[in-house]
Structure formats: C-alpha cells, structure tokens
Short mmCIF file of C-alpha atoms and ligand atoms in Angstrom, two decimals:
data_model
loop_
_atom_site.label_atom_id
_atom_site.label_comp_id
_atom_site.label_asym_id
_atom_site.label_seq_id
_atom_site.Cartn_x
_atom_site.Cartn_y
_atom_site.Cartn_z
CA MET A 1 -95.16 -37.67 -28.26
CA ILE A 2 -97.87 -37.77 -25.58
CA TYR A 3 -96.42 -36.31 -22.38
CA LEU A 4 -97.92 -38.70 -19.41
CA ASP A 5 -95.05 -37.91 -16.92
CA HIS A 6 -96.41 -34.60 -15.06
CA ASN A 7 -95.28 -35.95 -11.70
CA ALA A 8 -91.54 -35.91 -12.64
CA SER A 9 -91.83 -32.65 -14.37
CA ALA A 10 -94.66 -30.97 -15.77
CA PRO A 11 -94.20 -28.84 -18.91
CA LEU A 12 -94.13 -24.76 -18.42
CA LEU A 13 -97.48 -23.14 -18.61
CA PRO A 14 -97.71 -20.49 -21.09
CA SER A 15 -98.88 -17.87 -18.37
CA ALA A 16 -95.68 -18.91 -16.44
CA ARG A 17 -93.43 -18.43 -19.79
CA ALA A 18 -94.94 -14.94 -20.10
CA ALA A 19 -94.30 -14.27 -16.21
CA TRP A 20 -90.52 -15.31 -16.79
CA LEU A 21 -90.13 -13.30 -19.75
CA ASP A 22 -91.74 -10.18 -18.59
CA ALA A 23 -89.72 -10.48 -15.27
CA VAL A 24 -86.41 -11.11 -17.22
CA ASP A 25 -87.21 -7.65 -19.11
CA HIS A 26 -88.62 -5.64 -16.22
CA PHE A 27 -86.51 -6.84 -13.03
CA PRO A 28 -82.85 -7.18 -14.35
CA GLY A 29 -81.31 -6.31 -10.76
CA ASN A 30 -80.20 -8.12 -7.68
CA PRO A 31 -83.16 -7.73 -5.05
CA SER A 32 -80.13 -7.15 -2.62
CA SER A 33 -78.84 -4.16 -4.56
CA PRO A 34 -78.82 -0.57 -2.95
CA HIS A 35 -80.16 1.12 -6.03
CA ARG A 36 -83.44 1.39 -7.49
CA ILE A 37 -83.19 -1.18 -10.13
CA GLY A 38 -82.41 -3.80 -7.03
CA ALA A 39 -85.19 -1.92 -5.04
CA ARG A 40 -87.88 -2.98 -7.95
CA ALA A 41 -86.52 -6.53 -8.11
CA GLU A 42 -87.25 -6.61 -4.05
CA ALA A 43 -90.43 -5.25 -4.34
CA ALA A 44 -91.57 -7.64 -7.00
CA LEU A 45 -90.37 -10.54 -4.67
CA ALA A 46 -92.31 -8.96 -1.83
CA GLU A 47 -95.42 -8.79 -3.71
CA ALA A 48 -95.17 -12.48 -4.83
CA ARG A 49 -94.42 -13.29 -1.13
CA GLN A 50 -97.99 -11.64 -0.20
CA ARG A 51 -99.66 -13.35 -2.80
CA LEU A 52 -98.23 -17.09 -2.15
CA ALA A 53 -98.93 -16.06 1.55
CA SER A 54 -102.61 -15.35 1.01
CA ILE A 55 -102.98 -18.49 -1.20
CA LEU A 56 -101.52 -20.84 1.49
CA GLY A 57 -103.02 -18.83 4.59
CA CYS A 58 -99.93 -17.91 6.44
CA ALA A 59 -97.81 -14.67 6.92
CA PRO A 60 -95.46 -13.40 4.15
CA HIS A 61 -92.54 -13.66 6.21
CA ASP A 62 -93.17 -17.45 7.05
CA LEU A 63 -91.98 -17.93 3.09
CA ILE A 64 -88.55 -18.33 1.83
CA TRP A 65 -87.80 -19.04 -1.94
CA THR A 66 -85.68 -22.08 -2.38
CA SER A 67 -84.15 -24.08 -5.55
CA GLY A 68 -86.90 -26.45 -5.38
CA ALA A 69 -88.33 -29.24 -2.89
CA THR A 70 -85.22 -31.10 -2.35
CA GLU A 71 -83.78 -27.89 -1.02
CA GLY A 72 -87.06 -27.44 1.29
CA CYS A 73 -86.75 -31.02 2.62
CA ASN A 74 -82.95 -30.85 3.16
CA THR A 75 -83.55 -27.42 5.00
CA VAL A 76 -86.43 -28.80 7.26
CA LEU A 77 -84.43 -31.84 8.23
CA GLN A 78 -81.38 -30.34 9.14
CA HIS A 79 -83.04 -27.56 11.05
CA ALA A 80 -84.87 -30.16 13.09
CA ALA A 81 -81.93 -32.19 13.87
CA ALA A 82 -79.96 -29.14 15.06
CA ALA A 83 -83.12 -27.96 17.21
CA ASP A 84 -83.26 -31.18 19.10
CA PRO A 85 -80.14 -33.16 18.82
CA SER A 86 -81.39 -36.38 20.79
CA ALA A 87 -84.84 -36.67 19.77
CA PRO A 88 -86.27 -39.16 16.57
CA VAL A 89 -87.71 -37.97 13.53
CA TRP A 90 -90.86 -39.87 12.38
CA ILE A 91 -91.57 -39.78 8.71
CA SER A 92 -94.07 -41.54 6.72
CA ALA A 93 -92.88 -45.03 4.97
CA VAL A 94 -93.79 -43.38 1.51
CA GLU A 95 -91.79 -40.20 1.66
CA HIS A 96 -89.84 -39.11 -1.28
CA PRO A 97 -86.11 -39.62 -1.20
CA ALA A 98 -85.73 -35.85 -0.45
CA VAL A 99 -87.32 -36.71 2.81
CA ARG A 100 -85.96 -40.23 3.36
CA GLU A 101 -82.40 -39.52 2.48
CA SER A 102 -81.98 -36.22 4.45
CA ALA A 103 -83.76 -37.73 7.51
CA ARG A 104 -81.29 -40.79 7.14
CA HIS A 105 -78.27 -38.21 6.95
CA TYR A 106 -79.46 -35.75 9.74
CA PHE A 107 -80.84 -38.33 12.31
CA GLY A 108 -79.20 -41.66 11.13
CA SER A 109 -80.52 -44.26 13.45
CA ARG A 110 -83.26 -41.92 15.11
CA ARG A 111 -85.06 -41.98 12.02
CA VAL A 112 -88.35 -43.81 12.43
CA GLU A 113 -90.90 -44.85 9.79
CA ILE A 114 -94.53 -44.40 10.03
CA PRO A 115 -96.50 -47.30 8.42
CA VAL A 116 -98.95 -46.96 5.77
CA ASP A 117 -101.94 -49.53 5.04
CA GLY A 118 -102.35 -51.40 1.98
CA ARG A 119 -103.88 -48.55 0.31
CA GLY A 120 -100.91 -46.48 1.00
CA VAL A 121 -102.36 -44.41 3.64
CA VAL A 122 -100.46 -43.24 6.45
CA ASP A 123 -101.43 -44.84 9.94
CA LEU A 124 -102.56 -41.89 12.20
CA ASP A 125 -103.68 -43.93 15.03
CA TRP A 126 -99.78 -45.14 15.16
CA VAL A 127 -98.95 -41.29 15.30
CA LYS A 128 -101.68 -40.64 17.98
CA ALA A 129 -100.91 -43.51 20.30
CA ARG A 130 -97.05 -42.59 20.29
CA LEU A 131 -97.65 -39.13 20.77
CA VAL A 132 -99.12 -39.52 24.17
CA ALA A 133 -95.45 -40.51 25.51
CA GLN A 134 -93.13 -39.39 22.90
CA ARG A 135 -91.44 -36.50 21.62
CA PRO A 136 -90.15 -36.47 18.28
CA ALA A 137 -88.28 -33.35 16.87
CA LEU A 138 -90.25 -33.46 13.82
CA VAL A 139 -93.30 -35.67 12.21
CA ALA A 140 -93.14 -35.53 8.42
CA ILE A 141 -95.90 -36.64 6.20
CA MET A 142 -96.42 -35.70 2.56
CA ALA A 143 -99.73 -34.42 1.13
CA ALA A 144 -99.98 -36.51 -1.91
CA ASN A 145 -97.73 -39.28 -3.10
CA ASN A 146 -95.68 -39.11 -6.26
CA GLU A 147 -95.44 -42.52 -7.16
CA THR A 148 -98.95 -43.52 -6.61
CA GLY A 149 -101.04 -40.22 -6.17
CA VAL A 150 -102.61 -41.45 -2.77
CA LEU A 151 -103.52 -38.32 -0.78
CA GLN A 152 -102.56 -38.48 2.76
CA PRO A 153 -104.33 -37.13 5.88
CA TRP A 154 -101.90 -34.12 6.26
CA ALA A 155 -104.54 -31.72 7.90
CA GLU A 156 -105.35 -34.40 10.39
CA ALA A 157 -101.74 -35.07 11.26
CA GLN A 158 -101.08 -31.43 11.43
CA ALA A 159 -103.58 -31.10 14.06
CA LEU A 160 -102.47 -33.94 15.92
CA CYS A 161 -98.66 -32.47 16.07
CA ALA A 162 -100.00 -28.82 16.88
CA ALA A 163 -102.09 -30.18 19.96
CA ALA A 164 -98.95 -31.95 20.95
CA GLU A 165 -96.66 -28.79 20.11
CA ILE A 166 -94.57 -31.11 17.74
CA PRO A 167 -93.19 -29.56 14.56
CA PHE A 168 -95.16 -31.05 11.47
CA PHE A 169 -93.40 -30.98 7.91
CA CYS A 170 -95.73 -31.57 5.00
CA ASP A 171 -93.88 -32.18 1.63
CA ALA A 172 -96.95 -30.82 -0.54
CA THR A 173 -94.89 -31.10 -3.94
CA GLN A 174 -97.41 -33.10 -5.83
CA TRP A 175 -100.07 -31.66 -4.12
CA PHE A 176 -99.92 -28.20 -5.25
CA GLY A 177 -101.48 -27.13 -8.50
CA ARG A 178 -103.69 -30.15 -8.35
CA ARG A 179 -105.59 -29.48 -5.18
CA PRO A 180 -106.27 -26.22 -3.12
CA ALA A 181 -103.24 -25.05 -1.69
CA ARG A 182 -105.47 -23.21 0.92
CA GLY A 183 -104.90 -24.40 4.71
CA PHE A 184 -101.05 -25.52 4.39
CA GLY A 185 -100.21 -22.34 5.97
CA SER A 186 -101.15 -24.16 9.26
CA CYS A 187 -98.15 -26.58 8.93
CA THR A 188 -94.95 -25.68 10.45
CA PHE A 189 -93.37 -26.53 7.47
CA VAL A 190 -94.24 -27.07 3.64
CA ALA A 191 -92.30 -27.58 0.58
CA GLY A 192 -93.40 -26.88 -2.58
CA SER A 193 -91.71 -26.83 -6.22
CA ALA A 194 -92.61 -24.90 -9.26
CA HIS A 195 -91.65 -27.63 -11.98
CA LYS A 196 -94.44 -30.07 -10.55
CA PHE A 197 -97.12 -27.59 -11.46
CA GLY A 198 -96.23 -25.90 -14.42
CA GLY A 199 -93.40 -23.46 -13.19
CA PRO A 200 -89.78 -23.47 -14.27
CA ARG A 201 -87.53 -25.96 -12.93
CA GLY A 202 -85.00 -24.97 -10.17
CA VAL A 203 -87.27 -22.85 -7.91
CA GLY A 204 -89.75 -23.53 -5.10
CA PHE A 205 -90.65 -22.38 -1.71
CA LEU A 206 -90.56 -23.31 1.63
CA LYS A 207 -93.04 -22.20 4.68
CA VAL A 208 -91.35 -22.22 7.76
CA ALA A 209 -92.16 -21.81 11.36
CA ALA A 210 -93.56 -18.66 12.29
CA THR A 211 -91.95 -18.40 15.50
CA GLY A 212 -88.21 -18.92 16.39
CA SER A 213 -85.24 -18.65 13.78
CA LEU A 214 -84.59 -21.24 11.13
CA ARG A 215 -81.13 -22.70 10.86
CA PRO A 216 -79.95 -22.22 7.14
CA LEU A 217 -78.89 -24.82 5.06
CA LEU A 218 -77.14 -22.54 2.78
CA LEU A 219 -74.73 -19.73 4.21
CA GLY A 220 -73.11 -16.89 2.52
CA GLY A 221 -75.64 -14.37 2.44
CA GLN A 222 -78.39 -12.32 4.29
CA GLN A 223 -80.90 -12.89 1.75
CA LEU A 224 -84.44 -13.63 3.21
CA GLU A 225 -83.55 -12.52 6.62
CA GLY A 226 -80.26 -14.83 7.02
CA ARG A 227 -82.51 -18.19 6.38
CA ARG A 228 -81.54 -18.77 2.90
CA ALA A 229 -78.39 -17.67 1.24
CA GLY A 230 -77.96 -16.83 -2.41
CA THR A 231 -79.42 -14.48 -5.05
CA GLU A 232 -82.99 -14.91 -5.13
CA ASN A 233 -84.31 -16.18 -8.81
CA VAL A 234 -86.70 -13.45 -9.36
CA PRO A 235 -87.99 -14.25 -12.87
CA GLY A 236 -88.34 -18.17 -11.41
CA VAL A 237 -90.56 -16.88 -8.50
CA LEU A 238 -92.71 -14.77 -10.57
CA ALA A 239 -93.14 -17.59 -13.20
CA MET A 240 -93.94 -20.13 -10.28
CA LEU A 241 -96.66 -17.69 -8.47
CA ALA A 242 -98.16 -17.17 -12.41
CA ALA A 243 -98.43 -21.15 -12.80
CA LEU A 244 -99.75 -21.59 -9.24
CA ALA A 245 -102.48 -19.00 -9.91
CA TRP A 246 -103.31 -20.47 -13.12
CA CYS A 247 -103.72 -24.04 -11.59
CA GLU A 248 -105.76 -22.38 -8.57
CA ALA A 249 -108.19 -21.07 -10.93
CA GLN A 250 -108.81 -24.40 -12.79
CA ILE A 251 -109.46 -25.98 -9.67
CA ALA A 252 -111.55 -23.41 -8.37
CA ASP A 253 -113.68 -23.72 -11.60
CA GLY A 254 -114.09 -27.41 -10.79
CA GLY A 255 -111.62 -28.55 -13.59
CA ASP A 256 -110.42 -31.15 -11.36
CA ALA A 257 -113.69 -33.19 -11.42
CA SER A 258 -113.68 -33.68 -15.37
CA ARG A 259 -110.02 -34.85 -14.98
CA LEU A 260 -110.78 -37.12 -12.56
CA ALA A 261 -113.41 -38.68 -14.40
CA LEU A 262 -111.12 -39.14 -17.35
CA ARG A 263 -108.42 -40.94 -14.99
CA ASP A 264 -111.35 -43.21 -13.62
CA GLN A 265 -112.60 -44.22 -16.99
CA PHE A 266 -109.10 -44.80 -18.32
CA VAL A 267 -108.52 -47.31 -15.22
CA VAL A 268 -111.92 -48.89 -15.84
CA GLN A 269 -111.22 -50.01 -19.55
CA LEU A 270 -107.57 -50.79 -18.91
CA GLN A 271 -108.72 -53.48 -16.42
CA ALA A 272 -111.43 -54.53 -18.83
CA MET A 273 -108.76 -54.85 -21.44
CA LEU A 274 -106.00 -56.48 -19.03
CA PRO A 275 -107.83 -57.86 -16.05
CA LEU A 276 -104.73 -58.77 -14.43
CA VAL A 277 -103.51 -55.25 -14.04
CA ARG A 278 -103.79 -54.21 -10.53
CA LEU A 279 -104.20 -50.41 -9.60
CA ASN A 280 -102.01 -49.18 -6.59
CA GLY A 281 -103.97 -47.31 -4.02
CA ALA A 282 -107.15 -48.12 -5.55
CA ALA A 283 -108.94 -48.03 -2.46
CA ALA A 284 -107.98 -44.78 -1.25
CA ASP A 285 -108.45 -40.82 -2.44
CA ARG A 286 -105.90 -40.30 -5.16
CA LEU A 287 -104.62 -37.12 -7.14
CA TRP A 288 -106.68 -36.68 -10.27
CA ASN A 289 -103.86 -36.79 -12.47
CA THR A 290 -102.08 -39.95 -11.20
CA VAL A 291 -102.41 -43.75 -12.23
CA SER A 292 -99.90 -46.25 -10.84
CA VAL A 293 -100.77 -49.68 -11.97
CA VAL A 294 -98.82 -53.31 -11.60
CA MET A 295 -98.79 -54.68 -15.19
CA PRO A 296 -99.45 -58.49 -15.68
CA ASP A 297 -96.26 -59.10 -18.13
CA GLY A 298 -93.77 -61.32 -16.26
CA ASP A 299 -91.00 -58.98 -17.30
CA CYS A 300 -89.79 -55.56 -15.52
CA ARG A 301 -91.63 -52.37 -15.81
CA GLN A 302 -88.89 -51.02 -17.97
CA ARG A 303 -90.11 -53.12 -20.79
CA TRP A 304 -93.16 -51.27 -21.01
CA VAL A 305 -91.99 -48.01 -20.57
CA VAL A 306 -89.43 -48.59 -23.30
CA LYS A 307 -92.33 -49.84 -25.58
CA LEU A 308 -94.23 -47.09 -24.68
CA ASP A 309 -91.82 -44.70 -25.37
CA LYS A 310 -91.38 -45.86 -28.91
CA ALA A 311 -94.99 -46.00 -29.35
CA GLY A 312 -95.21 -42.11 -28.70
CA PHE A 313 -95.94 -42.01 -25.12
CA ALA A 314 -93.90 -40.72 -21.95
CA VAL A 315 -94.65 -42.75 -18.99
CA SER A 316 -92.69 -43.80 -16.00
CA THR A 317 -91.85 -46.34 -13.68
CA GLY A 318 -92.30 -44.18 -10.39
CA SER A 319 -90.42 -41.36 -8.90
CA ALA A 320 -88.24 -39.41 -11.14
CA CYS A 321 -85.47 -40.03 -8.92
CA SER A 322 -85.27 -43.52 -8.50
CA SER A 323 -86.51 -44.43 -12.11
CA GLY A 324 -83.73 -46.41 -13.31
CA SER A 325 -82.65 -47.79 -9.97
CA GLU A 326 -82.72 -51.53 -9.87
CA GLN A 327 -84.12 -51.24 -6.22
CA PRO A 328 -87.77 -51.98 -6.04
CA SER A 329 -90.14 -49.12 -5.14
CA HIS A 330 -89.79 -48.17 -1.17
CA VAL A 331 -93.47 -46.87 -1.53
CA LEU A 332 -94.90 -50.14 -3.10
CA ILE A 333 -93.23 -52.47 -0.69
CA ALA A 334 -94.45 -50.01 2.09
CA MET A 335 -97.87 -51.04 0.70
CA GLY A 336 -97.44 -54.35 1.07
CA LEU A 337 -96.60 -55.41 -2.64
CA THR A 338 -93.83 -58.05 -3.38
CA PRO A 339 -90.59 -56.90 -5.03
CA SER A 340 -91.74 -58.77 -8.29
CA GLU A 341 -95.10 -56.87 -8.36
CA ALA A 342 -93.19 -53.40 -7.63
CA SER A 343 -90.80 -54.20 -10.24
CA ARG A 344 -93.95 -54.27 -12.68
CA ALA A 345 -95.09 -50.82 -11.99
CA VAL A 346 -95.92 -48.04 -14.54
CA ARG A 347 -96.99 -44.56 -13.36
CA ILE A 348 -98.98 -42.42 -15.78
CA SER A 349 -99.12 -38.84 -14.50
CA SER A 350 -101.46 -36.37 -16.73
CA GLY A 351 -101.56 -32.63 -16.68
CA TRP A 352 -104.53 -30.29 -16.99
CA THR A 353 -104.32 -30.18 -20.74
CA THR A 354 -104.42 -34.14 -21.39
CA THR A 355 -107.16 -34.70 -23.72
CA PRO A 356 -109.69 -37.69 -23.63
CA GLU A 357 -108.33 -38.50 -27.07
CA GLU A 358 -104.94 -38.81 -25.59
CA TRP A 359 -106.05 -41.15 -22.82
CA ARG A 360 -107.88 -43.34 -25.34
CA GLU A 361 -104.74 -43.33 -27.72
CA LEU A 362 -102.55 -44.48 -24.68
CA LEU A 363 -105.05 -47.47 -24.11
CA ASN A 364 -104.82 -48.40 -28.09
CA ALA A 365 -101.08 -48.38 -27.55
CA ILE A 366 -101.04 -50.57 -24.27
CA GLN A 367 -103.55 -53.21 -25.95
CA LYS A 368 -101.21 -53.55 -28.91
CA ILE A 369 -98.14 -53.49 -26.62
CA GLY A 370 -99.88 -56.18 -24.56
CA GLU A 371 -100.68 -58.34 -27.49
CA GLY A 372 -97.05 -58.17 -28.89
CA LEU A 373 -95.74 -59.33 -25.62
CA ALA A 374 -98.15 -62.01 -25.15
CA ASP A 375 -97.17 -63.35 -28.57
CA SER A 376 -93.43 -63.19 -27.36
CA ASN A 377 -93.95 -64.54 -24.22
CA ALA A 378 -96.59 -67.44 -24.51
CA SER A 379 -96.38 -68.13 -20.95
CA ALA A 380 -97.74 -64.68 -19.97
CA ASP A 381 -101.65 -64.32 -19.57
CA PHE A 382 -103.11 -60.99 -20.78
CA ARG A 383 -106.44 -61.61 -20.84
N1 PLP B 401 -90.90 -34.30 -3.03
C1 PLP B 401 -91.77 -35.04 -3.84
C2 PLP B 401 -93.06 -35.44 -3.26
C3 PLP B 401 -91.49 -35.20 -5.15
O1 PLP B 401 -92.28 -35.78 -5.90
C4 PLP B 401 -90.23 -34.35 -5.67
C5 PLP B 401 -89.97 -34.69 -7.28
O2 PLP B 401 -90.33 -35.78 -7.96
C6 PLP B 401 -89.54 -33.75 -4.92
C7 PLP B 401 -89.92 -33.82 -3.53
C8 PLP B 401 -88.16 -33.26 -5.16
O3 PLP B 401 -88.65 -31.99 -6.07
P1 PLP B 401 -87.53 -31.07 -6.80
O4 PLP B 401 -87.45 -31.67 -8.16
O5 PLP B 401 -88.29 -29.76 -6.80
O6 PLP B 401 -86.33 -30.92 -6.11
#
C-alpha cells in the first residue's frame, strides 16, 4: 500500500519511535511526583520545552503540552471567549473544524468569518479595514490549509493584530514539519500536533500568550502552572520533539525543494492525462506535500478514493474529520467551488519519504481507473 494521506496522519518516524522507546525506559515516573524518578521526568520535559521554545522563537514558559491540535484550538477559543465575553471572534473561512466548531460553541453568533479569495488565501485587506474601528476578542488564521495545502499570510496577519493589540491565533498544525517553524513564537497562540509530522498520535503543544493567565480547558491538576491539568505524556513529548527536529533538519538541508518539484511534476502529468482535472489553489503557494484536485468524473469523490484504495493507494477526500460526511467541504465552497465540484475533490498528501516511483505509480493507477470509469460511464469525458 502506498500511503498518501500524511495530512490526516503521518507515519511515526524512526527517530520518534526510538525517542519514545527510550523515554518509556528512562522516564517511568510522573513528572509531578516528589521523588528523583519524578524529578527526572520533569527535567526531561523542561529540556524538551527549552528545545521547542528555541525552534519556535518564544520563551519556554509560553509552551504547554496538549493531547493534539483539537485540544489546543478548543483551549484558545474558550480562553478568548471568557477573556472578552461580548466581543466577536474573527476566523478565516477555511479553518479546520477544531477552530470552526469551538468558535461556534464558545462565541455563538459572535463568530465572524474572514473571506478567502478563489485561490483559498485569506483576505488581509478585510482584516486591515475592520481593525481600524473594531476590536475582536481574537483573530484566528491558520498557517497552511489541511485540505488544499494553501499557505496563509499568517506572519502579516500576526503583525496587523500585534499593532492593533488584538490576540492572534495561528493553527499551524499542517505547517510544522513541512516548513520552518521559526517565527511562530511571535503569535499570541499557536497550535501544533505531533502526528501530522511523524510524531505519535495524541500529543501536541500550544504556544500561549507570554503575559496574563491562560484559562485552562481541563481542570483537576496543577500541571503546567495550572494551565493544563493532567499527567504529561513524557514519551509522547520527547518523541514529538525528535520528529520535529528531524523534519527541521530536512528543511534546513533544502529537502523541501526536491519534494515540491515532485509534486509539481505529478500535477503537470495528471493534467496532461486528464485535462478536465482542476487543481485547487493552483495560483497560491501551497505545501510541498499536498495536491487537492477536482476529478472530472460525474460521480462523487468517494468513488475515486475507494478505487484507489483497492489499487493500493491511500488518498483522501479532504480533512480527516469531515471525510465520510455528506457535507461539501466548507474550504472548497469558500474558494468558490460549487457543491458538485467540491464533491469530486480528492486530496493526495505525501511525506518526506514518498519516492518519484510512488508518484509515478499513482499516476498510472489514476489513468487505469479513469479509463475504467470512462468505459462504465460513456457520458463522462476523460480526455
Ligand atoms: N488543525 C488542523 C489544520 C488539522 O489539519 C487537524 C487535523 O486534521 C487538526 C487541527 C486537529 O488535529 P489533532 O488530530 O491533533 O486533534
């Protein structure tokens, strides 16, 4: 099976696996325990915090460990709603459901969507114009979209919000491990999740505001200075750091440029083979690993995903959370696609180890499936 669904979950990297096993052996204690075994676990976490802080460019104290990005997003939205109970929240129209749904839950009708253009890029002029007279409790703009890979101008948005003294939240879940993590420390809040970049599932981090207190989402313990109750996942955190360090080293070596070339070559060949295939976010900068396309077949995207699965390729229809749901993707609709087009979207998301041969094999499989579908559906035009 060729795995091309890294945006849903990336396989555990060998360095992360080794770090996890090592931590299980060497740090068996609870970091809150008063004895030396507990203190050793606490020291390992403190060192991990230091390392992550230097990667992101923030203070170690600004970081808390979470169970993943969903928890991080919920924490930020509930904190912002409590900090300013009457102000609205502005979220981009293409946020992951972890932001959309928690904004809906905590802000209700005070949730305002920032539009995106046809490329899927957030409209910063919209933000700029409104910040002159309005004061939202929080502005939330993700770093890279999970469905299309489209990169957002998060650094510019952060600067606008900092100048207006408005808290800025960046869900950078799909960015980390694929593009440099440096610079995110300047955002008020940043969420990351280990399993998107080759760490274990069920562990993540949240960068929080350097000043003021954070209203915790989880209650029941004084861990992380009372900002996140619950025993810390020491092996998970250490494995997450090992995975992030490995990915950062690939990026520093320029490994992303060759992966980008592979992605682009695949798209060119796919469109030469099936000219009616439409690339989502084609005119925008996108993650080197993500290809989101609207397939030409009159049937729904599930048909392609199921047929590719049978042919030995794991691809997806969009975000992991909304896969299988009947609703058309809010991301693609926000970009101006019709529900019918959105229902034919297929997402291919590669990883650092995806080879040119695997891209080629995928192309061959799509060609075969396309021919089969054309035969079985004479009305569809594949060429
Ligand atoms: N945010 C984005 C952009 C994501 O892609 C995902 C997962 O697909 C999440 C948040 C949720 O992450 P987790 O699985 O760590 O809760």
